[in-house]
Amino acid sequence: MRWCEAVKYSEVVARSNDEVAALLQEYADLISITGGDAFRARVYEKAARAVGGHHADVSALDLKGLQEIANVGKSIAQKVLEYFDTGSVSAVEELRAKIPAGVRRLTAIPTLGPKKALTVYEELGISSVEELAEAIQQERLRDLKGFGPKTEENILHGIELLQSSGGRVQLDVAMGLAEDVVGALTEVPGCERCAYAGSLRRVRETIGDIDILAASTKPAPLMRAFTRLPYVTEVIGTGEKKTSVRTTKGLNVDLRVVPPDSWGAALQYFTGSKAHNIRTRERAVHHKLKLSEYGLFDVETGEKIVSETEEEVYARLGLPWIPPTLREDRGEIEAGLRDELPDLVAESDLRGDLHTHTDLTDGLAPLEEMAEAAAARGYAYYAITDHAPDMAMQRMTDERMLAQRARVRELDGTYPTRGRRGGLRLLHGTELNIGPDGEVDWPDDFLAGFDLCVASVHSHFNQTRDALTRRLVRACENPYVNIIGHPTTRILGKRPGIDADLDAVFAACARTGTALEINAHPDRLDLRDEDILRARRHGVRFAVNSDAHAVPHLGNMRYGIGTAQRGWLTPADVINTWPERRLRTFLRKGRS
Ligand code: DGT
Ligand code: CA
Ligand code: CA
Ligand code: ZN
């Protein structure tokens, strides 16, 4: 017992100290990127290292205690306190607002550094690691002042280091690369079919490597084309059946080429998961069949059974086709045998997006552009939910919110959309901050003016389990809170979810008619699949939302839908697939 407690305690220490260290380091980078005082940047950098290595939990220290840490002066100590009080630091937010997030991410490349990051952004407009890798491939960096072929090589190595750390990459990174590879291979003469399989097809939240499958009677041209793709940095191995490469994104890609008559069996095999495959192989044995990566065979005659589609394979096993997002051995085989597979929610079922931002707060695009893009996606309704005043850096006021509402009412129904005859319905909402005690930004009479309220935790992540649970339950009990935004607040690879009793929160959601968000941003995917499965058993409703801060983010819905599918959700479970009237009734939350 004591040992467990000790482990838990040190994890908590590590968590808040790491958070502060990362924030101070980011501030140092931002100072350098924005051309600020190099000496000042170094002061923050040193402080970051000191805090990161501090033996005790910095969130428990006061101003005086903080200043006792090496390299931490009064002004830094004040920023740390501000961070624990409010969840952010206004000085950092101010600099963040000046620099695209992609450029900041460039500084995370070990060999690049802030100065060079700014140069490639200013000179070549590069604002993401992917663009940078591409520019190096095209040898566009070497002509910049202070760069050369050797610098290109170093940076490329840095990108590899960055992206191979942790081994797995985020869903959107893998998806972009896989779609590119599939597109290129489909063009190769003799390619009859090409698709991605593996964890990517199952839409897992992170991807270890990409598995591409092609069907052809002539593998050689496909293998050759594959190894010559521009973002391939190394050919790990190549043969008649399989070729593996490393890419500039630090991600490995396997290509397997199979004869067209075993496409279905191969796709089934390489989609996995391993656990699901073990179960399907059992079914095969039961039917006197053998299922392997080489196809489906009759055990007695050894004859290969033509299986051009997955449907044929599953049918031979006595099963309906099982959607890839369910293939984790979480009961899908049993459900299939009983013919009780869920009718999964699909992206085409979505009628709207219920959590989005504009440039009134930290979004990049004005309301008009976001609404126009939403209409182009065919939505019937669309909610604008900018940040509420307790997040101080957003400088929200009642007046600004009401002025936005007036504009929303003016634009309501004016954007033609496939999804609705009268034009896109605009809902005016907000994203409230759930305070340390579960309170939210505005009094009831002001909240009553919104069509819907999302409420999210944005600060005080390290409260006790009881406090966090009470806080979320209290937010659910607020009659104006309709959706709990990114419920666990995790950031993939950066911040773990908060430690709350989720079952208690799920029960409160079901009891109060509060929906849980499935935040579709690939950095979050929050709730995650396993939590969705649990919440569903409590009878909770869900909202799959983009949390878009810019027009391209609206397209992240595909990742949210994949996650919802992995949680076995049907359209009936997801409020933003419902017709507008039904949605509006839900949003009344039983209020009179
Ligand atoms: P990842 O790459 O870690 O994100 O996850 P997966 O699921 O893509 O795994 P990967 O790339 O190792 O293999 C792709 C699929 O191939 C896997 O989902 C199922 C199949 N597979 C690979 N190795 C085995 C195995 O030893 N047994 C069985 N039954 N299937 C396997
Ligand atoms: Ca894989
Ligand atoms: Ca693989
Ligand atoms: Zn938001």
XYZ file of C-alpha atoms and ligand atoms in Angstrom:
626
model
C 0.000 0.000 0.000
C 2.678 2.437 1.061
C 4.537 1.729 -2.116
C 1.472 2.499 -4.248
C 0.947 5.769 -2.457
C 4.560 6.714 -2.975
C 4.334 6.025 -6.699
C 1.165 8.036 -6.983
C 2.614 10.953 -5.065
C 5.718 11.161 -7.213
C 3.585 11.002 -10.336
C 1.633 14.010 -9.128
C 4.834 15.869 -8.354
C 6.205 15.048 -11.760
C 2.982 16.174 -13.389
C 2.735 19.714 -12.025
C 6.490 20.314 -12.114
C 6.622 19.123 -15.716
C 3.688 21.300 -16.656
C 5.355 24.395 -15.251
C 8.733 23.478 -16.762
C 7.122 23.041 -20.173
C 5.341 26.361 -19.839
C 8.505 28.257 -18.865
C 10.449 26.597 -21.671
C 7.733 27.547 -24.113
C 7.853 31.119 -22.864
C 11.612 31.142 -23.430
C 11.104 29.839 -26.968
C 8.396 32.384 -27.631
C 10.657 35.199 -26.454
C 13.362 34.021 -28.873
C 10.989 33.431 -31.774
C 9.448 36.858 -31.426
C 12.894 38.437 -31.434
C 12.889 39.268 -27.714
C 15.856 39.711 -25.389
C 18.098 36.631 -25.609
C 19.254 37.089 -22.015
C 15.662 37.036 -20.785
C 14.922 33.926 -22.804
C 17.872 32.199 -21.145
C 16.644 33.160 -17.671
C 13.333 31.414 -18.352
C 15.070 28.436 -19.838
C 17.187 27.988 -16.721
C 14.135 28.367 -14.512
C 12.327 25.730 -16.576
C 15.114 23.251 -15.976
C 15.232 24.052 -12.272
C 11.504 23.570 -11.806
C 11.489 20.389 -13.882
C 14.164 18.928 -11.641
C 12.761 20.249 -8.344
C 12.272 17.528 -5.748
C 8.960 18.712 -4.305
C 5.599 19.555 -5.850
C 5.804 23.193 -7.001
C 2.008 23.544 -6.992
C 2.148 23.413 -3.187
C 4.584 26.345 -2.885
C 3.829 29.997 -2.192
C 5.635 33.006 -3.634
C 8.442 32.747 -1.124
C 8.813 28.990 -1.509
C 8.982 29.269 -5.273
C 11.709 31.907 -5.117
C 13.836 29.485 -3.156
C 14.171 27.342 -6.288
C 17.369 28.139 -8.174
C 16.926 30.623 -11.033
C 13.342 31.437 -10.041
C 12.919 35.132 -9.302
C 9.855 37.045 -8.231
C 8.429 37.615 -11.679
C 8.752 33.931 -12.609
C 7.297 32.864 -9.257
C 4.299 35.117 -9.889
C 3.727 33.531 -13.270
C 3.810 30.072 -11.693
C 1.211 31.139 -9.125
C -0.914 32.658 -11.874
C -0.736 29.361 -13.717
C -1.969 27.342 -10.750
C -4.693 29.889 -10.001
C -6.071 30.302 -13.499
C -4.654 27.505 -15.635
C -2.734 29.912 -17.835
C -0.281 32.805 -17.791
C -1.319 35.969 -19.559
C 2.229 36.903 -20.625
C 2.608 33.501 -22.292
C -0.801 33.753 -23.908
C 0.065 37.145 -25.350
C 3.144 35.779 -27.087
C 1.328 32.617 -28.158
C -1.223 34.710 -29.957
C 1.531 36.222 -32.121
C 2.917 32.949 -33.462
C 1.103 30.111 -35.239
C 1.064 26.938 -33.148
C 2.824 25.036 -35.940
C 5.849 27.342 -35.760
C 6.051 26.802 -32.014
C 5.983 23.084 -32.587
C 8.991 23.517 -34.896
C 11.043 24.615 -31.923
C 10.510 21.180 -30.406
C 12.769 19.732 -33.110
C 15.989 19.080 -31.198
C 18.393 20.477 -33.815
C 16.379 23.441 -35.070
C 16.066 26.089 -32.363
C 13.838 29.165 -32.257
C 15.929 31.425 -34.540
C 15.943 28.982 -37.424
C 12.280 28.164 -36.798
C 11.426 31.810 -37.267
C 13.598 32.053 -40.375
C 11.907 29.147 -42.152
C 8.514 30.557 -41.201
C 9.298 34.080 -42.395
C 11.250 33.135 -45.513
C 9.352 30.064 -46.712
C 6.042 30.259 -44.844
C 6.704 26.886 -43.205
C 4.495 26.403 -40.181
C 4.493 22.674 -39.502
C 6.954 19.854 -39.036
C 5.496 18.131 -42.113
C 6.063 21.191 -44.316
C 9.582 21.513 -43.006
C 10.392 17.883 -43.832
C 9.005 18.413 -47.316
C 11.074 21.565 -47.868
C 14.201 19.655 -46.870
C 13.371 16.899 -49.352
C 13.109 19.579 -52.020
C 16.405 21.107 -50.855
C 14.757 24.466 -50.351
C 16.383 25.233 -47.005
C 20.026 25.202 -48.048
C 19.785 28.545 -49.815
C 18.624 30.419 -46.724
C 21.148 32.550 -44.869
C 22.781 30.472 -42.114
C 21.602 27.172 -43.613
C 23.338 24.614 -45.820
C 23.110 20.962 -46.875
C 24.577 19.943 -43.516
C 21.937 21.962 -41.632
C 19.234 20.257 -43.679
C 20.632 16.887 -42.709
C 20.776 17.828 -39.031
C 17.230 19.131 -39.017
C 15.946 16.024 -40.735
C 17.647 13.937 -38.089
C 16.033 16.136 -35.444
C 12.602 15.575 -36.980
C 13.173 11.851 -36.857
C 14.242 12.042 -33.233
C 11.201 14.092 -32.358
C 8.744 11.833 -34.071
C 10.223 8.520 -33.109
C 10.126 9.526 -29.454
C 7.337 7.549 -27.895
C 7.157 5.474 -31.056
C 3.533 6.136 -31.864
C 2.197 9.089 -33.820
C -1.118 10.876 -33.735
C -3.983 9.751 -35.868
C -4.058 12.800 -38.157
C -0.346 12.568 -38.975
C -0.638 8.893 -39.911
C -3.887 9.436 -41.810
C -2.416 12.209 -43.947
C 0.604 10.105 -44.869
C -1.416 6.919 -45.497
C -3.870 8.663 -47.798
C -0.942 10.059 -49.727
C 0.690 6.640 -50.128
C -2.588 4.982 -51.147
C -3.197 7.766 -53.686
C 0.249 7.329 -55.221
C 0.142 3.508 -55.372
C -3.349 3.467 -56.879
C -1.831 5.233 -59.896
C 0.736 2.483 -60.491
C -0.180 0.295 -63.518
C -1.313 -3.166 -62.443
C -2.594 -2.016 -59.055
C -6.094 -3.444 -58.745
C -6.814 -2.336 -55.196
C -5.030 -0.374 -52.524
C -6.063 0.540 -48.976
C -4.640 1.155 -45.531
C -5.265 -1.498 -42.897
C -3.945 -1.989 -39.324
C -4.657 0.310 -36.392
C -5.268 3.223 -38.757
C -8.253 1.507 -40.361
C -9.529 0.722 -36.879
C -9.064 4.455 -36.063
C -7.015 3.926 -32.940
C -6.015 7.185 -31.261
C -2.296 6.672 -31.956
C -0.603 4.662 -34.667
C 2.545 2.520 -34.327
C 3.130 1.984 -38.027
C 1.088 2.232 -41.207
C 0.039 -0.974 -42.950
C -0.789 -0.575 -46.629
C -2.248 -3.388 -48.660
C -2.388 -3.629 -52.459
C -3.798 -6.276 -54.778
C -1.918 -7.042 -57.982
C -0.562 -9.945 -59.985
C 2.661 -7.963 -60.515
C 4.102 -6.731 -57.183
C 7.467 -5.438 -58.463
C 6.315 -2.106 -59.961
C 4.344 -1.364 -56.801
C 7.306 -2.092 -54.543
C 9.540 0.079 -56.712
C 7.107 2.999 -56.746
C 6.691 2.677 -52.983
C 10.418 2.897 -52.191
C 10.712 5.945 -54.452
C 8.066 8.042 -52.734
C 9.523 11.480 -51.886
C 9.096 11.196 -48.105
C 10.812 7.795 -47.850
C 14.123 8.217 -46.010
C 15.191 4.605 -45.719
C 14.188 1.242 -47.158
C 14.232 -1.165 -44.238
C 13.551 -4.238 -46.330
C 12.018 -5.093 -49.673
C 10.804 -8.303 -51.295
C 8.074 -9.795 -53.468
C 5.432 -9.784 -50.739
C 6.403 -7.023 -48.381
C 8.397 -3.802 -48.303
C 9.017 -1.664 -45.223
C 10.235 1.926 -45.256
C 10.939 4.780 -42.888
C 9.556 8.204 -43.716
C 10.433 11.807 -42.952
C 7.621 11.802 -40.416
C 9.572 9.256 -38.387
C 6.878 6.738 -39.134
C 7.391 3.299 -40.664
C 5.141 2.125 -43.471
C 4.687 -1.514 -44.528
C 3.387 -2.350 -47.983
C 2.084 -5.830 -48.671
C 1.022 -6.903 -52.143
C -1.362 -9.855 -52.419
C -3.054 -11.666 -55.327
C -6.450 -10.103 -56.109
C -8.364 -13.295 -55.236
C -7.207 -13.143 -51.618
C -7.744 -9.413 -51.096
C -10.611 -9.950 -48.653
C -8.694 -12.411 -46.463
C -5.551 -10.256 -46.460
C -7.444 -7.069 -45.658
C -9.205 -8.852 -42.829
C -5.917 -10.232 -41.490
C -3.907 -7.005 -41.673
C -6.662 -4.842 -40.256
C -6.406 -6.737 -36.987
C -6.484 -6.273 -34.160
C -4.439 -9.245 -33.116
C -7.008 -10.006 -30.422
C -9.831 -9.909 -32.976
C -7.849 -12.113 -35.369
C -7.343 -14.743 -32.713
C -11.120 -14.923 -32.348
C -11.771 -15.063 -36.112
C -9.192 -17.822 -36.452
C -11.066 -19.795 -33.783
C -14.245 -19.388 -35.828
C -12.354 -20.611 -38.896
C -11.182 -23.747 -37.114
C -14.758 -24.338 -36.024
C -15.805 -24.262 -39.718
C -12.906 -26.537 -40.769
C -11.187 -23.573 -42.417
C -7.783 -21.982 -42.018
C -7.487 -18.199 -42.052
C -4.069 -16.619 -42.437
C -2.337 -13.717 -44.129
C -2.169 -15.918 -47.268
C -5.925 -16.366 -47.509
C -8.778 -18.556 -46.456
C -8.262 -22.321 -46.995
C -10.285 -25.497 -46.705
C -8.395 -27.579 -44.102
C -9.306 -30.953 -45.627
C -8.603 -30.249 -49.297
C -6.027 -27.495 -48.764
C -7.903 -25.572 -51.426
C -7.772 -21.775 -51.366
C -11.198 -20.216 -51.071
C -11.690 -17.159 -53.236
C -12.250 -14.236 -50.897
C -12.166 -11.009 -52.804
C -14.081 -9.133 -50.133
C -14.123 -9.091 -46.356
C -17.869 -9.781 -46.465
C -17.148 -13.164 -48.055
C -14.582 -13.973 -45.384
C -16.870 -13.098 -42.493
C -19.770 -14.902 -44.155
C -17.685 -18.102 -44.357
C -17.054 -17.738 -40.631
C -20.788 -17.461 -39.977
C -20.531 -13.755 -39.166
C -21.881 -10.516 -40.599
C -19.212 -8.037 -41.774
C -17.777 -6.376 -38.678
C -16.845 -2.680 -38.945
C -13.058 -2.196 -38.421
C -13.622 0.219 -35.522
C -15.191 -2.646 -33.531
C -12.430 -5.180 -34.140
C -10.814 -5.169 -30.696
C -12.349 -8.312 -29.192
C -14.649 -6.268 -27.021
C -17.689 -8.430 -27.666
C -18.056 -7.840 -31.416
C -17.772 -11.544 -32.297
C -20.497 -12.483 -29.805
C -22.695 -9.590 -30.958
C -22.130 -10.608 -34.576
C -23.130 -14.195 -33.882
C -26.367 -12.952 -32.287
C -26.812 -10.508 -35.185
C -26.770 -7.664 -32.682
C -23.940 -5.484 -33.977
C -24.699 -1.798 -33.385
C -25.769 0.370 -36.301
C -22.724 2.638 -35.857
C -22.895 6.405 -36.138
C -21.217 7.660 -39.352
C -19.861 11.051 -40.349
C -22.763 11.373 -42.790
C -25.199 11.162 -39.853
C -23.930 14.431 -38.393
C -26.318 17.361 -38.705
C -24.138 19.884 -36.952
C -21.224 20.845 -34.752
C -21.893 22.059 -31.204
C -18.503 23.366 -30.023
C -16.627 25.856 -32.202
C -14.725 29.134 -31.793
C -14.244 32.351 -33.730
C -11.696 35.150 -33.644
C -13.788 36.850 -30.970
C -11.706 34.672 -28.635
C -8.855 32.373 -29.596
C -10.173 31.173 -32.961
C -8.467 32.289 -36.164
C -11.448 32.907 -38.440
C -14.393 35.316 -38.127
C -17.891 34.008 -37.455
C -18.918 34.491 -41.092
C -16.134 32.264 -42.436
C -16.775 29.521 -39.900
C -20.525 29.529 -40.645
C -19.942 29.487 -44.386
C -17.602 26.500 -44.050
C -20.122 24.718 -41.811
C -22.827 25.231 -44.445
C -20.471 23.864 -47.105
C -20.185 20.687 -45.033
C -23.950 20.277 -45.376
C -24.788 20.832 -41.714
C -28.329 21.770 -40.721
C -27.216 23.592 -37.578
C -24.021 25.013 -36.135
C -23.209 26.380 -32.693
C -20.727 29.158 -31.976
C -19.315 28.661 -28.484
C -16.579 31.175 -27.765
C -14.760 31.256 -24.431
C -16.345 32.820 -21.350
C -14.785 35.592 -19.190
C -13.182 33.491 -16.426
C -10.479 32.545 -18.895
C -8.885 35.927 -18.428
C -6.738 36.085 -21.529
C -9.802 35.818 -23.737
C -11.020 39.223 -22.518
C -14.639 38.257 -22.880
C -17.284 40.691 -21.644
C -21.090 40.635 -21.530
C -21.165 43.328 -24.206
C -18.917 41.435 -26.601
C -20.933 38.246 -26.124
C -24.241 40.055 -26.690
C -22.912 41.815 -29.778
C -21.871 38.442 -31.170
C -25.316 37.076 -30.385
C -26.964 39.892 -32.352
C -24.751 39.083 -35.340
C -25.518 35.348 -35.005
C -29.248 36.122 -35.092
C -28.768 38.270 -38.216
C -26.893 35.497 -40.018
C -29.199 32.703 -38.844
C -30.687 30.889 -41.845
C -28.761 32.951 -44.416
C -26.217 30.295 -45.471
C -27.696 27.806 -47.958
C -26.932 24.220 -46.960
C -27.776 20.756 -48.227
C -28.753 19.822 -44.699
C -31.744 22.101 -44.363
C -34.177 23.847 -46.661
C -34.275 27.152 -44.762
C -30.461 27.559 -44.631
C -28.002 26.839 -41.802
C -29.479 27.363 -38.327
C -26.972 29.143 -36.112
C -27.054 28.504 -32.394
C -25.476 30.973 -30.040
C -23.592 29.301 -27.234
C -20.480 29.612 -25.131
C -17.765 27.408 -23.669
C -17.953 28.016 -19.941
C -15.098 27.340 -17.547
C -15.893 24.885 -14.779
C -14.277 26.586 -11.768
C -12.553 24.809 -8.874
C -15.877 24.301 -7.078
C -17.935 23.480 -10.153
C -19.174 27.032 -10.605
C -19.330 28.636 -14.069
C -18.656 32.103 -15.457
C -22.042 33.806 -15.536
C -25.180 33.968 -13.342
C -28.282 32.056 -14.416
C -30.108 35.011 -15.942
C -27.251 35.624 -18.370
C -26.801 31.923 -19.119
C -30.517 31.697 -19.957
C -29.872 33.820 -23.048
C -27.718 31.142 -24.725
C -29.114 28.422 -26.980
C -26.611 26.029 -25.450
C -23.649 25.966 -23.072
C -20.606 23.719 -23.264
C -18.718 23.664 -19.958
C -15.120 22.509 -19.645
C -12.317 22.215 -17.120
C -9.446 24.501 -18.132
C -7.558 24.916 -14.846
C -6.837 23.310 -11.461
C -6.235 19.895 -13.019
C -4.491 18.591 -9.903
C -7.292 18.811 -7.360
C -8.056 15.681 -5.345
C -10.140 12.964 -6.940
C -13.101 13.835 -4.741
C -12.887 17.532 -5.530
C -12.613 16.913 -9.273
C -15.557 14.525 -9.190
C -17.729 16.927 -7.174
C -16.744 19.732 -9.503
C -17.859 17.899 -12.650
C -21.045 16.574 -11.029
C -21.935 20.088 -9.937
C -21.430 21.356 -13.483
C -23.842 18.659 -14.728
C -26.384 19.763 -12.168
C -26.353 23.310 -13.541
C -29.579 23.539 -15.574
C -27.830 25.650 -18.218
C -24.889 23.309 -18.844
C -25.729 21.079 -21.820
C -22.415 19.480 -22.748
C -19.274 18.694 -20.707
C -16.458 19.666 -23.098
C -13.328 17.469 -23.442
C -14.338 15.745 -20.184
C -10.946 14.434 -18.993
C -8.861 17.362 -20.424
C -6.112 15.013 -21.588
C -3.724 16.099 -24.341
C -2.290 13.069 -26.124
C 1.391 12.606 -25.393
C 1.426 15.737 -23.198
C -1.081 15.724 -20.393
C -2.883 12.796 -18.777
C -6.591 13.041 -18.067
C -7.755 14.387 -14.716
C -8.211 11.894 -11.923
C -11.971 11.965 -11.302
C -14.468 9.197 -10.566
C -15.765 9.050 -14.110
C -18.552 6.603 -13.319
C -19.995 9.130 -10.859
C -19.739 11.827 -13.523
C -21.356 9.595 -16.153
C -24.211 8.801 -13.778
C -24.710 12.529 -13.154
C -24.770 13.219 -16.896
C -27.432 10.560 -17.455
C -29.510 11.780 -14.509
C -29.398 15.478 -15.473
C -29.642 15.270 -19.266
C -26.115 16.581 -19.794
C -24.260 15.275 -22.850
C -20.611 14.233 -22.779
C -18.419 15.587 -25.522
C -16.304 13.448 -27.782
C -13.814 16.145 -28.725
C -12.674 15.280 -32.248
C -9.379 17.168 -32.203
C -6.624 14.557 -32.776
C -4.639 16.066 -29.870
C -7.517 15.253 -27.533
C -9.991 12.553 -28.645
C -11.636 13.094 -25.286
C -13.674 11.085 -24.209
C -11.631 8.141 -25.363
C -13.116 4.891 -26.656
C -13.008 2.928 -23.402
C -14.604 5.747 -21.414
C -17.332 6.061 -24.050
C -18.139 2.375 -23.656
C -18.489 2.872 -19.902
C -20.509 6.069 -20.195
C -22.854 4.423 -22.674
C -23.786 1.815 -20.078
C -24.997 4.656 -17.850
C -27.364 5.791 -20.619
C -25.479 9.025 -21.352
C -25.924 11.016 -24.574
C -22.904 12.287 -26.470
C -21.973 15.209 -28.719
C -19.185 14.670 -31.242
C -17.655 18.140 -31.641
C -14.739 19.578 -33.585
C -13.842 22.346 -31.068
C -12.675 24.080 -34.265
C -10.511 27.167 -33.828
C -10.073 27.493 -37.612
C -11.885 26.331 -40.750
C -9.695 23.253 -41.426
C -10.422 21.933 -37.916
C -14.049 21.336 -38.906
C -12.737 18.326 -40.838
C -11.432 16.693 -37.654
C -14.943 15.314 -37.149
C -13.832 12.102 -38.884
C -11.543 11.306 -35.951
C -14.301 12.022 -33.446
C -16.704 9.783 -35.342
C -14.095 7.010 -35.489
C -13.683 7.316 -31.733
C -17.469 7.272 -31.225
C -17.630 4.103 -33.318
C -14.922 2.524 -31.206
C -17.269 3.241 -28.289
C -20.080 1.381 -30.117
C -22.267 4.484 -30.487
C -25.284 4.676 -32.770
C -26.903 7.868 -34.132
C -29.479 7.666 -31.342
C -26.654 8.171 -28.803
C -25.256 11.299 -30.488
C -27.312 14.480 -30.079
C -25.786 16.284 -33.049
C -27.168 13.670 -35.431
C -30.671 14.492 -34.248
C -33.123 16.759 -36.096
C -33.007 20.351 -34.867
C -36.311 20.172 -32.963
C -35.276 17.140 -30.986
C -31.910 18.701 -30.259
C -33.538 21.920 -29.005
C -35.794 19.936 -26.689
C -32.738 18.171 -25.263
C -31.013 21.520 -24.770
C -33.934 22.796 -22.648
C -32.738 20.202 -20.120
C -36.155 20.080 -18.521
C -36.034 23.811 -17.754
C -39.427 25.478 -17.842
P 0.058 -0.462 -34.406
O 0.838 -0.570 -35.670
O 0.865 -0.763 -33.193
O -0.644 0.844 -34.271
O -1.095 -1.591 -34.401
P -1.537 -2.576 -35.579
O -2.816 -3.195 -35.138
O -1.550 -1.860 -36.888
O -0.452 -3.725 -35.532
P 0.675 -4.193 -36.555
O 1.105 -3.103 -37.464
O 1.706 -4.856 -35.734
O -0.030 -5.335 -37.407
C -1.077 -5.053 -38.308
C -2.104 -6.131 -38.231
O -1.573 -7.372 -38.703
C -2.555 -6.436 -36.829
O -3.573 -5.549 -36.404
C -3.053 -7.840 -36.968
C -2.114 -8.443 -37.962
N -1.042 -9.164 -37.254
C 0.230 -8.801 -37.147
N 0.933 -9.700 -36.433
C 0.071 -10.640 -36.063
C 0.171 -11.847 -35.299
O 1.224 -12.222 -34.790
N -0.964 -12.572 -35.131
C -2.144 -12.191 -35.680
N -3.213 -12.920 -35.495
N -2.286 -11.076 -36.384
C -1.201 -10.317 -36.578
Ca 0.288 -0.910 -37.821
Ca 2.840 -3.144 -39.320
Zn -13.249 24.981 -26.859
